[in-house]
Amino acid sequence: MDSDDLIDTLRRIGIEYGGVAGTVLPTRPDVIIMRAGSVVVKAHAPGAEREPLVERMRATAHPALRQIMLQPVTEEVITAGDRLVTVWPAGTPVNPADPDAAPWEAAARLLARLHAVPARTLPPLREAGGPGRVATTVARLGDRSAAELAVRRAFSCLPSPSAGPGGLTHGDWHMGQMVRAPDEWILIDNDDLGVGDQAWDLSRPAAWFAAGLLEPQVWHRFLDAYRAAGGTAVPPDGDPWERLEIPAQAMTIQLAAAAVSTAGRAGRPLDEVEEILVEACLRIIRHRSACHAVPTQ
Amino acid sequence: MQCPKCRGAMRTYERNGVHIDQCESCRGIFLDYGELETLTRMESQWSQQSHAAPPPPPPPVHGAPGYGAPAWGAPHHGHYGHHRQRSWVGMLFST
Ligand SMILES: [Zn+2]
């Protein structure tokens, strides 16, 4: 099925569930989102597996996640050629043009509530998708420039992911993963939902803060709201970094790898934000004592 | 020589006079931190700019608790002047 056929199929699904012919909304390149009246039709990334998505749809539709994760219009996973398609109520995303108005406290409370849902109350879920993405993002990186070497070296410093007990985890949280539907903020995107280290859901803001990109005030608003809402990924008081350190370092490396790859593909030097991420990788290397052990010839 | 992570075979190559050990199976890179710094200084495209100017004084942190920042965090208090830059806002909102 070529992309025109896929769009036609999504439009047909949009008419069926939303009553009007839809329009494609901008999103990440591997996913297609079509808005059709009161619904959005989502074509998941190529290569997404059916059975795990069926399980995640079942879990997402469970009443325990009401008012935490957006409930689908239908649990059904529709097949359109080689793509999997799901249907969701339309919501209003966080406005990227006004990052100062981003709802950090609401995000923290939603994550805390998600983390409080015992995974055993939901239909069974697999491992959350977050940690695996670090390795795949680094694997796509080149190994020629100093920036590429620094990111790869930092990745070599990370301890192998340990399979701990873990709990319910969104797996890919960032500010694009919430909508107002209709009035309250709610989490969206179950592509990485699963069981894993819940600290992973705090790893992006933690990494941004550690790199010096996110204002300390904003980070503490987020962390304090998460703790006040009973969030279990970090201890209720004291130093949160014992739990956050590895996920935040891994996320820093993932963000740096993605940034260096993007700049490389575009054939341009790193911008300031990208440089800041590579510098954070250098600090991770310096910090991790495991890195000081250099194999001898 | 074996890779300390995956036990794969390591090969050594030279870049700008710096010896770099790379694992042939996991492509992991192993080199001294000092060597890496030498290399990054030579490729000044991203190191020069950021090390040249002294960091601005940290802004007062409003009610920040004692646990502050991790040891490997940014040494000075950030680059918030860039917080409206497109790549930062893009990162805030994307996978
Ligand atoms: Zn290896």
CSV table of C-alpha atoms and ligand atoms in Angstrom, one decimal:
chain,number,residue,atom,x,y,z
A,1,MET,CA,0.0,0.0,0.0
A,2,ASP,CA,1.6,3.3,-1.0
A,3,SER,CA,1.2,6.4,1.1
A,4,ASP,CA,-1.8,7.8,-1.0
A,5,ASP,CA,-3.7,4.6,-0.5
A,6,LEU,CA,-2.9,4.7,3.2
A,7,ILE,CA,-4.2,8.3,3.5
A,8,ASP,CA,-7.4,7.2,1.6
A,9,THR,CA,-7.9,4.3,4.1
A,10,LEU,CA,-7.3,6.6,7.1
A,11,ARG,CA,-9.8,9.1,5.6
A,12,ARG,CA,-12.4,6.3,5.2
A,13,ILE,CA,-11.8,5.3,8.9
A,14,GLY,CA,-12.1,9.0,9.9
A,15,ILE,CA,-15.5,9.3,8.1
A,16,GLU,CA,-16.7,6.1,9.8
A,17,TYR,CA,-15.8,7.2,13.3
A,18,GLY,CA,-15.7,11.0,13.1
A,19,GLY,CA,-18.3,11.6,10.4
A,20,VAL,CA,-16.2,13.9,8.3
A,21,ALA,CA,-13.2,13.6,5.9
A,22,GLY,CA,-10.1,14.2,7.9
A,23,THR,CA,-6.9,16.2,7.5
A,24,VAL,CA,-3.3,15.0,8.3
A,25,LEU,CA,-1.7,16.7,11.3
A,26,PRO,CA,2.0,17.3,11.7
A,27,THR,CA,3.7,14.7,13.9
A,28,ARG,CA,6.9,12.6,14.0
A,29,PRO,CA,7.8,11.2,10.6
A,30,ASP,CA,7.1,7.5,11.2
A,31,VAL,CA,3.6,8.1,12.5
A,32,ILE,CA,0.5,9.5,10.6
A,33,ILE,CA,-2.2,11.3,12.6
A,34,MET,CA,-5.4,12.3,10.9
A,35,ARG,CA,-8.0,14.6,12.6
A,36,ALA,CA,-11.6,13.8,11.5
A,37,GLY,CA,-14.2,15.8,13.5
A,38,SER,CA,-14.2,14.6,17.1
A,39,VAL,CA,-11.7,11.8,16.5
A,40,VAL,CA,-8.1,11.3,15.4
A,41,VAL,CA,-7.0,8.3,13.4
A,42,LYS,CA,-3.4,7.1,14.1
A,43,ALA,CA,-1.3,5.0,11.8
A,44,HIS,CA,1.4,3.5,14.0
A,45,ALA,CA,5.0,3.4,13.0
A,46,PRO,CA,5.9,0.9,10.2
A,47,GLY,CA,7.0,-2.4,11.8
A,48,ALA,CA,4.8,-2.0,14.9
A,49,GLU,CA,3.7,-5.5,16.0
A,50,ARG,CA,0.0,-6.3,16.2
A,51,GLU,CA,-0.2,-8.5,19.3
A,52,PRO,CA,1.6,-6.1,21.7
A,53,LEU,CA,-0.5,-3.2,20.4
A,54,VAL,CA,-3.7,-5.2,20.9
A,55,GLU,CA,-2.6,-5.8,24.5
A,56,ARG,CA,-1.8,-2.1,25.1
A,57,MET,CA,-5.1,-1.1,23.6
A,58,ARG,CA,-6.9,-3.5,26.0
A,59,ALA,CA,-4.9,-2.1,29.0
A,60,THR,CA,-5.4,1.6,27.9
A,61,ALA,CA,-9.2,1.0,27.7
A,62,HIS,CA,-9.3,-0.4,31.2
A,63,PRO,CA,-11.3,1.7,33.7
A,64,ALA,CA,-8.3,1.9,36.1
A,65,LEU,CA,-6.7,4.3,33.6
A,66,ARG,CA,-9.7,6.5,33.1
A,67,GLN,CA,-8.7,10.2,33.5
A,68,ILE,CA,-5.0,9.2,33.4
A,69,MET,CA,-4.6,7.8,29.8
A,70,LEU,CA,-6.9,8.9,27.0
A,71,GLN,CA,-9.4,6.1,26.4
A,72,PRO,CA,-9.6,4.9,22.7
A,73,VAL,CA,-12.8,5.3,20.7
A,74,THR,CA,-12.6,1.6,20.0
A,75,GLU,CA,-10.2,-1.0,21.3
A,76,GLU,CA,-10.0,-2.4,17.8
A,77,VAL,CA,-6.6,-2.4,16.0
A,78,ILE,CA,-7.4,-1.9,12.3
A,79,THR,CA,-5.1,-3.1,9.6
A,80,ALA,CA,-4.4,-0.8,6.7
A,81,GLY,CA,-2.0,-2.5,4.3
A,82,ASP,CA,1.2,-3.0,6.3
A,83,ARG,CA,0.2,-0.4,9.0
A,84,LEU,CA,-1.7,-0.7,12.2
A,85,VAL,CA,-4.4,1.9,12.9
A,86,THR,CA,-6.2,3.0,16.0
A,87,VAL,CA,-8.9,5.6,16.7
A,88,TRP,CA,-8.9,8.1,19.6
A,89,PRO,CA,-10.9,11.1,20.7
A,90,ALA,CA,-9.4,14.4,19.5
A,91,GLY,CA,-7.8,16.7,22.1
A,92,THR,CA,-5.9,19.9,22.3
A,93,PRO,CA,-2.1,19.5,22.6
A,94,VAL,CA,0.2,21.6,24.7
A,95,ASN,CA,1.1,24.7,22.6
A,96,PRO,CA,4.7,24.5,21.4
A,97,ALA,CA,4.6,28.2,20.7
A,98,ASP,CA,4.2,29.0,24.4
A,99,PRO,CA,6.6,26.7,26.2
A,100,ASP,CA,6.4,28.8,29.4
A,101,ALA,CA,2.8,27.8,29.7
A,102,ALA,CA,3.6,24.1,29.6
A,103,PRO,CA,1.6,22.2,32.3
A,104,TRP,CA,4.5,20.7,34.3
A,105,GLU,CA,2.4,20.2,37.4
A,106,ALA,CA,-0.4,18.5,35.6
A,107,ALA,CA,2.1,16.3,33.8
A,108,ALA,CA,3.7,15.3,37.1
A,109,ARG,CA,0.4,14.5,38.7
A,110,LEU,CA,-0.7,12.3,35.8
A,111,LEU,CA,2.5,10.4,35.8
A,112,ALA,CA,2.2,9.9,39.6
A,113,ARG,CA,-1.3,8.6,39.2
A,114,LEU,CA,-0.2,6.3,36.3
A,115,HIS,CA,2.6,4.9,38.5
A,116,ALA,CA,0.2,4.3,41.3
A,117,VAL,CA,-2.0,1.9,39.2
A,118,PRO,CA,-0.8,-1.7,40.0
A,119,ALA,CA,0.2,-3.4,36.8
A,120,ARG,CA,-1.6,-6.5,37.9
A,121,THR,CA,-5.0,-4.8,37.8
A,122,LEU,CA,-4.6,-4.3,34.0
A,123,PRO,CA,-4.7,-6.9,31.3
A,124,PRO,CA,-1.1,-8.2,30.9
A,125,LEU,CA,1.5,-5.8,29.4
A,126,ARG,CA,5.0,-6.4,28.1
A,127,GLU,CA,8.2,-4.5,29.0
A,128,ALA,CA,7.9,-0.7,28.6
A,129,GLY,CA,9.6,0.6,25.5
A,130,GLY,CA,11.8,3.3,26.9
A,131,PRO,CA,15.2,1.8,27.7
A,132,GLY,CA,15.5,-0.2,24.4
A,133,ARG,CA,15.4,3.0,22.4
A,134,VAL,CA,18.7,4.3,23.8
A,135,ALA,CA,20.6,1.4,22.3
A,136,THR,CA,18.8,1.6,18.9
A,137,THR,CA,19.4,5.4,18.7
A,138,VAL,CA,23.1,5.1,19.5
A,139,ALA,CA,23.4,2.2,17.0
A,140,ARG,CA,22.3,4.5,14.2
A,141,LEU,CA,24.9,7.0,15.1
A,142,GLY,CA,28.2,7.3,13.1
A,143,ASP,CA,31.6,6.8,14.7
A,144,ARG,CA,33.8,9.4,13.0
A,145,SER,CA,33.4,12.8,14.5
A,146,ALA,CA,34.5,13.7,18.0
A,147,ALA,CA,30.9,14.3,19.0
A,148,GLU,CA,29.9,10.8,17.7
A,149,LEU,CA,32.8,9.3,19.6
A,150,ALA,CA,31.9,11.1,22.8
A,151,VAL,CA,28.3,9.9,22.6
A,152,ARG,CA,29.3,6.4,21.9
A,153,ARG,CA,31.9,6.5,24.6
A,154,ALA,CA,29.3,7.7,27.1
A,155,PHE,CA,27.0,4.9,26.1
A,156,SER,CA,29.8,2.4,26.7
A,157,CYS,CA,30.0,3.7,30.3
A,158,LEU,CA,26.4,2.9,31.1
A,159,PRO,CA,25.7,-0.2,33.2
A,160,SER,CA,23.7,-2.8,31.4
A,161,PRO,CA,20.0,-2.3,32.1
A,162,SER,CA,19.0,-4.4,35.0
A,163,ALA,CA,15.6,-6.2,34.9
A,164,GLY,CA,14.2,-4.9,38.2
A,165,PRO,CA,10.6,-5.6,39.4
A,166,GLY,CA,9.2,-2.4,37.9
A,167,GLY,CA,5.7,-1.0,37.6
A,168,LEU,CA,3.3,0.6,35.1
A,169,THR,CA,5.3,3.0,32.9
A,170,HIS,CA,4.3,5.3,30.0
A,171,GLY,CA,7.7,4.7,28.4
A,172,ASP,CA,8.0,7.8,26.3
A,173,TRP,CA,6.8,10.8,28.2
A,174,HIS,CA,7.5,14.3,27.0
A,175,MET,CA,5.3,17.5,26.6
A,176,GLY,CA,3.9,16.2,23.3
A,177,GLN,CA,2.3,13.3,25.2
A,178,MET,CA,-0.6,15.2,26.8
A,179,VAL,CA,-3.8,16.7,25.4
A,180,ARG,CA,-6.8,18.5,26.9
A,181,ALA,CA,-9.7,16.2,26.3
A,182,PRO,CA,-12.1,18.0,26.6
A,183,ASP,CA,-11.0,20.2,29.6
A,184,GLU,CA,-8.6,18.2,31.7
A,185,TRP,CA,-5.0,17.2,30.7
A,186,ILE,CA,-4.6,13.5,30.0
A,187,LEU,CA,-1.7,11.3,28.8
A,188,ILE,CA,-1.7,10.0,25.2
A,189,ASP,CA,0.3,7.5,23.1
A,190,ASN,CA,0.4,4.0,24.4
A,191,ASP,CA,3.2,2.9,22.0
A,192,ASP,CA,5.7,2.3,24.8
A,193,LEU,CA,3.3,1.6,27.7
A,194,GLY,CA,4.4,-1.3,29.7
A,195,VAL,CA,6.0,-2.6,32.8
A,196,GLY,CA,9.5,-1.2,33.7
A,197,ASP,CA,11.5,1.3,35.7
A,198,GLN,CA,9.1,4.1,36.4
A,199,ALA,CA,11.9,6.6,36.9
A,200,TRP,CA,12.2,6.3,33.1
A,201,ASP,CA,9.1,8.5,32.8
A,202,LEU,CA,11.0,11.3,34.6
A,203,SER,CA,14.2,10.8,32.6
A,204,ARG,CA,13.6,13.5,30.0
A,205,PRO,CA,13.0,16.4,32.4
A,206,ALA,CA,15.8,15.1,34.6
A,207,ALA,CA,18.2,14.9,31.7
A,208,TRP,CA,17.2,18.4,30.5
A,209,PHE,CA,17.7,19.8,34.0
A,210,ALA,CA,21.1,18.0,34.4
A,211,ALA,CA,22.3,19.3,31.0
A,212,GLY,CA,21.4,22.8,32.0
A,213,LEU,CA,18.6,23.2,29.5
A,214,LEU,CA,15.6,23.2,31.8
A,215,GLU,CA,15.4,25.9,34.4
A,216,PRO,CA,15.9,24.6,38.0
A,217,GLN,CA,12.7,26.3,39.1
A,218,VAL,CA,10.7,24.4,36.4
A,219,TRP,CA,12.4,21.1,37.3
A,220,HIS,CA,11.6,21.5,41.0
A,221,ARG,CA,8.0,22.5,40.2
A,222,PHE,CA,7.7,19.2,38.3
A,223,LEU,CA,9.5,17.0,40.8
A,224,ASP,CA,7.7,18.6,43.8
A,225,ALA,CA,4.3,18.1,42.1
A,226,TYR,CA,5.2,14.5,41.3
A,227,ARG,CA,6.2,13.8,45.0
A,228,ALA,CA,3.2,15.7,46.3
A,229,ALA,CA,0.9,13.5,44.2
A,230,GLY,CA,2.5,10.4,45.8
A,231,GLY,CA,4.7,9.4,42.8
A,232,THR,CA,6.6,6.2,43.5
A,233,ALA,CA,9.5,6.4,41.1
A,234,VAL,CA,11.6,8.5,43.5
A,235,PRO,CA,11.7,8.4,47.3
A,236,PRO,CA,9.1,10.9,48.9
A,237,ASP,CA,11.9,13.1,50.1
A,238,GLY,CA,15.6,13.5,50.1
A,239,ASP,CA,17.9,12.9,47.1
A,240,PRO,CA,16.0,11.7,44.0
A,241,TRP,CA,19.1,11.2,42.0
A,242,GLU,CA,19.9,7.8,43.3
A,243,ARG,CA,16.9,6.6,41.3
A,244,LEU,CA,17.1,9.1,38.5
A,245,GLU,CA,20.8,9.0,37.7
A,246,ILE,CA,21.0,6.0,35.3
A,247,PRO,CA,17.7,6.8,33.4
A,248,ALA,CA,18.7,10.5,33.1
A,249,GLN,CA,22.2,9.6,31.9
A,250,ALA,CA,20.8,7.1,29.4
A,251,MET,CA,18.3,9.7,28.2
A,252,THR,CA,21.0,12.4,27.8
A,253,ILE,CA,22.9,9.9,25.6
A,254,GLN,CA,19.8,9.1,23.6
A,255,LEU,CA,19.0,12.8,23.0
A,256,ALA,CA,22.6,13.6,22.1
A,257,ALA,CA,22.8,10.6,19.7
A,258,ALA,CA,19.6,11.7,18.0
A,259,ALA,CA,20.7,15.3,17.8
A,260,VAL,CA,24.2,14.5,16.4
A,261,SER,CA,22.6,12.1,13.8
A,262,THR,CA,20.1,14.8,12.8
A,263,ALA,CA,22.8,17.4,12.4
A,264,GLY,CA,25.0,14.9,10.5
A,265,ARG,CA,22.2,14.0,8.1
A,266,ALA,CA,21.5,17.7,7.5
A,267,GLY,CA,25.2,18.3,6.9
A,268,ARG,CA,25.4,21.2,9.4
A,269,PRO,CA,27.4,21.8,12.5
A,270,LEU,CA,25.7,21.2,15.9
A,271,ASP,CA,23.7,24.1,17.2
A,272,GLU,CA,24.1,25.3,20.8
A,273,VAL,CA,21.5,23.0,22.3
A,274,GLU,CA,23.0,20.0,20.6
A,275,GLU,CA,26.5,21.0,21.8
A,276,ILE,CA,25.1,21.2,25.3
A,277,LEU,CA,23.9,17.6,25.1
A,278,VAL,CA,27.3,16.4,23.8
A,279,GLU,CA,29.0,18.3,26.7
A,280,ALA,CA,26.7,16.5,29.1
A,281,CYS,CA,27.9,13.2,27.6
A,282,LEU,CA,31.5,14.2,28.3
A,283,ARG,CA,30.6,14.9,31.9
A,284,ILE,CA,28.9,11.5,32.2
A,285,ILE,CA,32.1,9.9,31.0
A,286,ARG,CA,34.2,11.8,33.5
A,287,HIS,CA,31.7,11.0,36.3
A,288,ARG,CA,31.3,7.3,35.8
A,289,SER,CA,34.2,5.6,37.5
A,290,ALA,CA,33.6,2.5,35.4
A,291,CYS,CA,34.9,4.5,32.5
A,292,HIS,CA,38.3,4.9,34.0
A,293,ALA,CA,39.0,1.3,33.4
A,294,VAL,CA,40.5,1.3,30.0
A,295,PRO,CA,41.4,-2.0,28.4
A,296,THR,CA,45.1,-2.5,28.2
A,297,GLN,CA,46.8,-3.9,25.2
B,1,MET,CA,42.2,-7.5,23.5
B,2,GLN,CA,38.5,-8.1,24.4
B,3,CYS,CA,35.7,-5.6,24.8
B,4,PRO,CA,35.0,-5.1,28.5
B,5,LYS,CA,31.2,-4.9,27.8
B,6,CYS,CA,30.5,-7.8,25.3
B,7,ARG,CA,33.9,-9.6,25.0
B,8,GLY,CA,34.0,-8.8,21.3
B,9,ALA,CA,37.3,-8.3,19.5
B,10,MET,CA,38.7,-4.8,19.8
B,11,ARG,CA,40.5,-3.0,17.0
B,12,THR,CA,42.7,0.1,17.5
B,13,TYR,CA,42.8,3.0,15.1
B,14,GLU,CA,44.3,6.4,15.2
B,15,ARG,CA,42.6,9.7,14.7
B,16,ASN,CA,44.5,13.0,14.9
B,17,GLY,CA,47.2,11.2,16.9
B,18,VAL,CA,44.8,9.7,19.4
B,19,HIS,CA,44.5,6.0,19.8
B,20,ILE,CA,41.0,4.8,19.8
B,21,ASP,CA,39.9,1.3,20.7
B,22,GLN,CA,36.6,0.2,19.2
B,23,CYS,CA,34.8,-3.1,19.7
B,24,GLU,CA,34.0,-4.8,16.4
B,25,SER,CA,30.7,-6.3,17.6
B,26,CYS,CA,29.0,-3.7,19.8
B,27,ARG,CA,31.0,-0.7,18.3
B,28,GLY,CA,31.6,0.5,21.8
B,29,ILE,CA,34.4,3.1,22.0
B,30,PHE,CA,37.1,3.0,24.7
B,31,LEU,CA,39.6,5.7,25.1
B,32,ASP,CA,41.0,7.8,27.9
B,33,TYR,CA,38.9,10.8,28.9
B,34,GLY,CA,42.0,12.9,28.4
B,35,GLU,CA,42.3,11.6,24.8
B,36,LEU,CA,38.7,12.3,24.2
B,37,GLU,CA,39.2,15.9,25.4
B,38,THR,CA,42.2,16.3,23.1
B,39,LEU,CA,40.1,15.1,20.2
B,40,THR,CA,37.2,17.3,21.0
B,41,ARG,CA,39.5,20.3,21.4
B,42,MET,CA,40.9,19.6,17.9
B,43,GLU,CA,37.4,19.4,16.5
B,44,SER,CA,36.6,22.8,17.9
B,45,GLN,CA,33.3,23.1,16.1
B,46,TRP,CA,31.4,22.4,19.3
B,47,SER,CA,33.9,22.6,22.1
B,48,GLN,CA,35.5,26.0,21.5
B,49,GLN,CA,32.4,28.2,21.7
B,50,SER,CA,31.1,26.6,24.9
B,51,HIS,CA,34.4,26.7,26.8
B,52,ALA,CA,35.6,30.1,25.7
B,53,ALA,CA,33.2,32.4,27.6
B,54,PRO,CA,33.0,32.1,31.4
B,55,PRO,CA,29.5,31.1,32.5
B,56,PRO,CA,27.2,33.7,33.7
B,57,PRO,CA,26.6,33.8,37.5
B,58,PRO,CA,23.9,31.4,38.5
B,59,PRO,CA,20.4,32.8,38.9
B,60,PRO,CA,19.0,32.5,42.4
B,61,VAL,CA,17.2,29.2,42.7
B,62,HIS,CA,13.8,29.7,44.2
B,63,GLY,CA,13.2,27.4,47.1
B,64,ALA,CA,15.5,24.7,45.7
B,65,PRO,CA,15.9,21.9,48.2
B,66,GLY,CA,19.3,20.7,49.4
B,67,TYR,CA,19.4,17.8,46.9
B,68,GLY,CA,20.0,20.2,44.0
B,69,ALA,CA,21.6,18.7,40.9
B,70,PRO,CA,23.5,15.5,40.1
B,71,ALA,CA,27.3,15.5,40.3
B,72,TRP,CA,27.5,15.1,36.5
B,73,GLY,CA,25.1,18.0,35.9
B,74,ALA,CA,26.0,21.2,34.1
B,75,PRO,CA,28.7,23.0,36.1
B,76,HIS,CA,27.1,26.4,35.9
B,77,HIS,CA,23.4,27.2,36.0
B,78,GLY,CA,22.4,26.5,32.5
B,79,HIS,CA,21.9,28.0,29.2
B,80,TYR,CA,18.4,29.2,29.6
B,81,GLY,CA,18.9,32.1,27.1
B,82,HIS,CA,18.5,29.3,24.5
B,83,HIS,CA,15.3,28.0,25.9
B,84,ARG,CA,13.3,29.4,23.1
B,85,GLN,CA,15.6,28.0,20.5
B,86,ARG,CA,13.8,25.7,18.0
B,87,SER,CA,15.8,22.6,18.8
B,88,TRP,CA,15.1,22.9,22.5
B,89,VAL,CA,11.4,23.5,22.1
B,90,GLY,CA,11.4,20.6,19.5
B,91,MET,CA,13.0,18.3,22.0
B,92,LEU,CA,10.5,19.3,24.7
B,93,PHE,CA,7.7,18.0,22.5
B,94,SER,CA,9.1,15.1,20.6
B,95,THR,CA,10.1,11.4,20.9
C,1,ZN,ZN,31.7,-4.8,22.6
